[in-house]
mmCIF file of C-alpha atoms in Angstrom:
data_model
loop_
_atom_site.group_PDB
_atom_site.id
_atom_site.type_symbol
_atom_site.label_atom_id
_atom_site.label_comp_id
_atom_site.label_asym_id
_atom_site.label_seq_id
_atom_site.Cartn_x
_atom_site.Cartn_y
_atom_site.Cartn_z
ATOM 1 C CA THR S 1 115.507 160.556 81.354
ATOM 2 C CA VAL S 2 117.637 158.337 79.190
ATOM 3 C CA GLN S 3 118.781 159.861 75.736
ATOM 4 C CA PHE S 4 119.213 157.184 72.936
ATOM 5 C CA GLU S 5 121.332 157.751 70.050
ATOM 6 C CA GLN S 6 120.211 156.621 66.584
ATOM 7 C CA GLY S 7 120.165 152.654 66.521
ATOM 8 C CA GLU S 8 120.181 152.244 70.387
ATOM 9 C CA ALA S 9 117.824 150.073 72.316
ATOM 10 C CA ARG S 10 117.321 148.352 75.530
ATOM 11 C CA ILE S 11 117.471 144.688 76.109
ATOM 12 C CA TYR S 12 115.563 143.246 79.063
ATOM 13 C CA PHE S 13 115.985 139.851 80.062
ATOM 14 C CA ASP S 14 114.048 137.844 82.710
ATOM 15 C CA GLN S 15 115.761 135.453 85.274
ATOM 16 C CA PRO S 16 114.019 132.031 85.330
ATOM 17 C CA GLU S 17 112.542 130.609 88.544
ATOM 18 C CA HIS S 18 114.600 127.341 88.232
ATOM 19 C CA GLY S 19 118.007 129.089 86.745
ATOM 20 C CA GLU S 20 120.199 131.961 86.100
ATOM 21 C CA ILE S 21 120.925 133.949 82.907
ATOM 22 C CA THR S 22 124.210 135.821 82.656
ATOM 23 C CA ALA S 23 124.619 138.274 79.742
ATOM 24 C CA ILE S 24 128.186 139.613 78.275
ATOM 25 C CA ALA S 25 128.567 142.540 75.809
ATOM 26 C CA ALA S 26 131.878 143.699 74.537
ATOM 27 C CA GLY S 27 133.426 141.554 77.256
ATOM 28 C CA GLU S 28 131.784 143.101 80.237
ATOM 29 C CA ASN S 29 128.682 141.929 82.318
ATOM 30 C CA PHE S 30 125.522 143.337 80.732
ATOM 31 C CA ALA S 31 122.571 144.202 83.080
ATOM 32 C CA SER S 32 118.831 143.781 82.120
ATOM 33 C CA GLY S 33 117.495 147.025 80.860
ATOM 34 C CA GLY S 34 120.922 147.890 79.489
ATOM 35 C CA VAL S 35 121.355 150.169 76.391
ATOM 36 C CA VAL S 36 122.919 148.656 73.304
ATOM 37 C CA GLY S 37 124.109 150.256 70.107
ATOM 38 C CA ASP S 38 125.968 148.107 67.393
ATOM 39 C CA ILE S 39 126.804 145.410 69.790
ATOM 40 C CA VAL S 40 125.981 141.717 70.324
ATOM 41 C CA VAL S 41 124.948 140.245 73.657
ATOM 42 C CA ASP S 42 125.999 136.801 74.520
ATOM 43 C CA PHE S 43 123.469 135.084 77.060
ATOM 44 C CA THR S 44 124.425 131.875 79.121
ATOM 45 C CA LEU S 45 121.902 129.926 80.841
ATOM 46 C CA THR S 46 122.477 127.808 83.908
ATOM 47 C CA VAL S 47 119.552 125.593 85.287
ATOM 48 C CA ASN S 48 118.877 124.098 88.525
ATOM 49 C CA GLU S 49 119.160 120.372 89.043
ATOM 50 C CA HIS S 50 116.529 118.465 87.474
ATOM 51 C CA TYR S 51 115.479 121.231 85.234
ATOM 52 C CA GLU S 52 115.838 121.566 81.481
ATOM 53 C CA LEU S 53 115.857 124.264 78.843
ATOM 54 C CA VAL S 54 112.708 124.256 76.303
ATOM 55 C CA ASP S 55 113.492 127.524 74.291
ATOM 56 C CA TRP S 56 114.578 131.022 74.275
ATOM 57 C CA TYR S 57 112.344 133.721 73.654
ATOM 58 C CA VAL S 58 112.833 137.318 71.985
ATOM 59 C CA ASN S 59 109.566 139.499 72.198
ATOM 60 C CA ASN S 60 107.350 136.496 72.710
ATOM 61 C CA GLU S 61 108.741 134.866 69.709
ATOM 62 C CA ALA S 62 110.416 131.213 69.998
ATOM 63 C CA GLN S 63 113.784 130.964 68.694
ATOM 64 C CA ASN S 64 113.880 127.290 68.191
ATOM 65 C CA ASN S 65 117.028 127.291 70.223
ATOM 66 C CA ASN S 66 117.553 124.645 73.043
ATOM 67 C CA SER S 67 121.312 125.465 73.700
ATOM 68 C CA TYR S 68 122.188 126.860 76.978
ATOM 69 C CA THR S 69 124.113 129.736 75.153
ATOM 70 C CA PHE S 70 122.293 132.446 72.773
ATOM 71 C CA GLN S 71 123.555 135.363 70.987
ATOM 72 C CA TYR S 72 121.340 138.329 70.223
ATOM 73 C CA SER S 73 122.013 141.188 67.851
ATOM 74 C CA HIS S 74 119.405 143.821 68.298
ATOM 75 C CA GLU S 75 117.276 145.351 65.445
ATOM 76 C CA GLU S 76 118.087 149.166 65.216
ATOM 77 C CA GLY S 77 115.989 151.219 67.642
ATOM 78 C CA VAL S 78 114.019 148.054 68.795
ATOM 79 C CA ASN S 79 113.731 147.145 72.491
ATOM 80 C CA ALA S 80 114.009 143.377 73.184
ATOM 81 C CA HIS S 81 112.551 141.379 75.919
ATOM 82 C CA ILE S 82 114.407 137.846 76.200
ATOM 83 C CA TYR S 83 113.369 135.096 78.569
ATOM 84 C CA VAL S 84 113.740 131.281 78.544
ATOM 85 C CA VAL S 85 111.093 128.630 79.364
ATOM 86 C CA LEU S 86 112.344 125.595 81.462
ATOM 87 C CA GLN S 87 110.575 122.518 82.371
ATOM 88 C CA GLY S 88 111.281 119.682 84.932
ATOM 89 C CA GLU S 89 113.066 116.526 83.781
ATOM 90 C CA GLU S 90 110.545 113.768 82.886
ATOM 91 C CA LEU S 91 109.964 111.045 85.657
ATOM 92 C CA ASN S 92 108.848 107.479 85.227
ATOM 93 C CA ILE S 93 105.800 107.271 87.590
ATOM 94 C CA THR S 94 103.145 104.556 87.470
ATOM 95 C CA ALA S 95 99.776 103.914 89.513
ATOM 96 C CA VAL S 96 98.668 100.412 89.819
ATOM 97 C CA SER S 97 96.168 98.429 91.785
ATOM 98 C CA GLU S 98 96.068 95.269 93.448
ATOM 99 C CA THR S 99 93.026 92.940 93.415
ATOM 100 C CA GLY S 100 89.812 94.450 94.668
ATOM 101 C CA GLY S 101 89.805 97.997 92.694
ATOM 102 C CA THR S 102 91.216 100.169 90.081
ATOM 103 C CA VAL S 103 93.158 103.340 89.957
ATOM 104 C CA ALA S 104 92.392 106.335 87.786
ATOM 105 C CA GLU S 105 94.789 106.993 84.937
ATOM 106 C CA ILE S 106 97.571 109.423 85.519
ATOM 107 C CA PRO S 107 99.093 111.571 82.989
ATOM 108 C CA GLU S 108 101.435 109.998 80.730
ATOM 109 C CA THR S 109 104.156 112.601 81.339
ATOM 110 C CA ILE S 110 104.825 113.809 84.797
ATOM 111 C CA ARG S 111 107.837 116.170 85.242
ATOM 112 C CA TYR S 112 109.987 117.017 88.391
ATOM 113 C CA GLY S 113 107.996 119.537 90.478
ATOM 114 C CA GLU S 114 104.557 118.651 89.165
ATOM 115 C CA ASP S 115 101.783 117.794 91.483
ATOM 116 C CA LEU S 116 100.293 114.415 91.181
ATOM 117 C CA LEU S 117 96.582 113.344 92.274
ATOM 118 C CA LEU S 118 95.962 109.718 92.780
ATOM 119 C CA GLN S 119 92.463 108.283 92.878
ATOM 120 C CA ALA S 120 91.555 104.565 93.881
ATOM 121 C CA THR S 121 88.140 103.135 93.412
ATOM 122 C CA PRO S 122 87.224 99.655 95.180
ATOM 123 C CA SER S 123 85.346 97.019 93.330
ATOM 124 C CA LEU S 124 81.998 95.834 94.781
ATOM 125 C CA GLY S 125 82.542 93.843 98.013
ATOM 126 C CA TYR S 126 85.974 95.433 98.765
ATOM 127 C CA GLU S 127 87.182 98.620 100.418
ATOM 128 C CA PHE S 128 90.287 100.826 100.034
ATOM 129 C CA ALA S 129 93.023 99.902 102.300
ATOM 130 C CA GLY S 130 95.880 102.378 101.336
ATOM 131 C CA TRP S 131 98.392 103.626 99.051
ATOM 132 C CA TYR S 132 101.954 102.482 98.871
ATOM 133 C CA LYS S 133 104.892 104.268 97.277
ATOM 134 C CA ASN S 134 107.825 102.018 95.996
ATOM 135 C CA GLY S 135 106.701 99.299 98.535
ATOM 136 C CA SER S 136 106.442 101.451 101.647
ATOM 137 C CA PRO S 137 103.066 102.401 102.922
ATOM 138 C CA ILE S 138 101.964 105.989 102.840
ATOM 139 C CA ASP S 139 100.380 107.121 106.244
ATOM 140 C CA ASP S 140 96.942 108.763 106.330
ATOM 141 C CA ALA S 141 96.514 108.687 102.318
ATOM 142 C CA GLY S 142 92.753 108.143 101.432
ATOM 143 C CA ALA S 143 91.661 106.784 98.221
ATOM 144 C CA THR S 144 91.951 110.230 96.679
ATOM 145 C CA TYR S 145 95.357 111.271 97.458
ATOM 146 C CA ASN S 146 97.300 114.334 96.577
ATOM 147 C CA ALA S 147 100.881 112.968 96.327
ATOM 148 C CA GLY S 148 102.211 116.425 95.979
ATOM 149 C CA GLU S 149 105.089 117.604 93.826
ATOM 150 C CA GLN S 150 107.029 114.778 92.284
ATOM 151 C CA SER S 151 110.981 114.536 92.640
ATOM 152 C CA GLU S 152 111.793 110.884 91.738
ATOM 153 C CA ASP S 153 110.597 107.856 89.691
ATOM 154 C CA ALA S 154 107.964 106.076 91.643
ATOM 155 C CA VAL S 155 105.379 103.287 91.545
ATOM 156 C CA TYR S 156 102.267 104.135 93.678
ATOM 157 C CA THR S 157 100.277 100.944 94.457
ATOM 158 C CA ALA S 158 96.572 101.101 95.812
ATOM 159 C CA THR S 159 95.530 98.305 98.252
ATOM 160 C CA PHE S 160 92.069 96.913 98.870
ATOM 161 C CA VAL S 161 90.587 94.466 101.315
ATOM 162 C CA PRO S 162 87.460 92.468 101.185
ATOM 163 C CA ILE S 163 84.610 93.782 103.316
ATOM 164 C CA GLU S 164 83.970 91.407 105.982
ATOM 165 C CA GLY S 165 80.696 89.548 105.651
ATOM 166 C CA TYR S 166 79.867 91.012 102.117
ATOM 167 C CA LYS S 167 78.248 88.431 99.835
#
């Protein structure tokens, strides 16, 4: 059983999937779940490549702080749960079609690590021929193609060919 003195509380912090939080209190490393009294905890966030900070949260309230450092002074006797929200960097991805068909619109914003689903529809008298990514053919990709997690800027092109003998 942990005994709290008046004014003490616990501060918990979650490690993000794509980064790491370190905490220092009174010049010492501070572990999640540690007990604090009248002390300030300095948090530092390091994110993995291709990810960026959206905001810090304390007890599910956004702190409107997109700095990679965060200082927290607890309220007397109130436990705190601190975490961050990260997102992948925004990528420049487009989907286009050549003559003979169309492609469904893709989301305006696609971020690093997000999945992308492509859909091509041939026009009357044409059939789907294949997808290309940045000019290189994609093997075994059907008209509906799950391009998977995105990690770079890309142009996806749907190609179509006339149906032989179609009038």
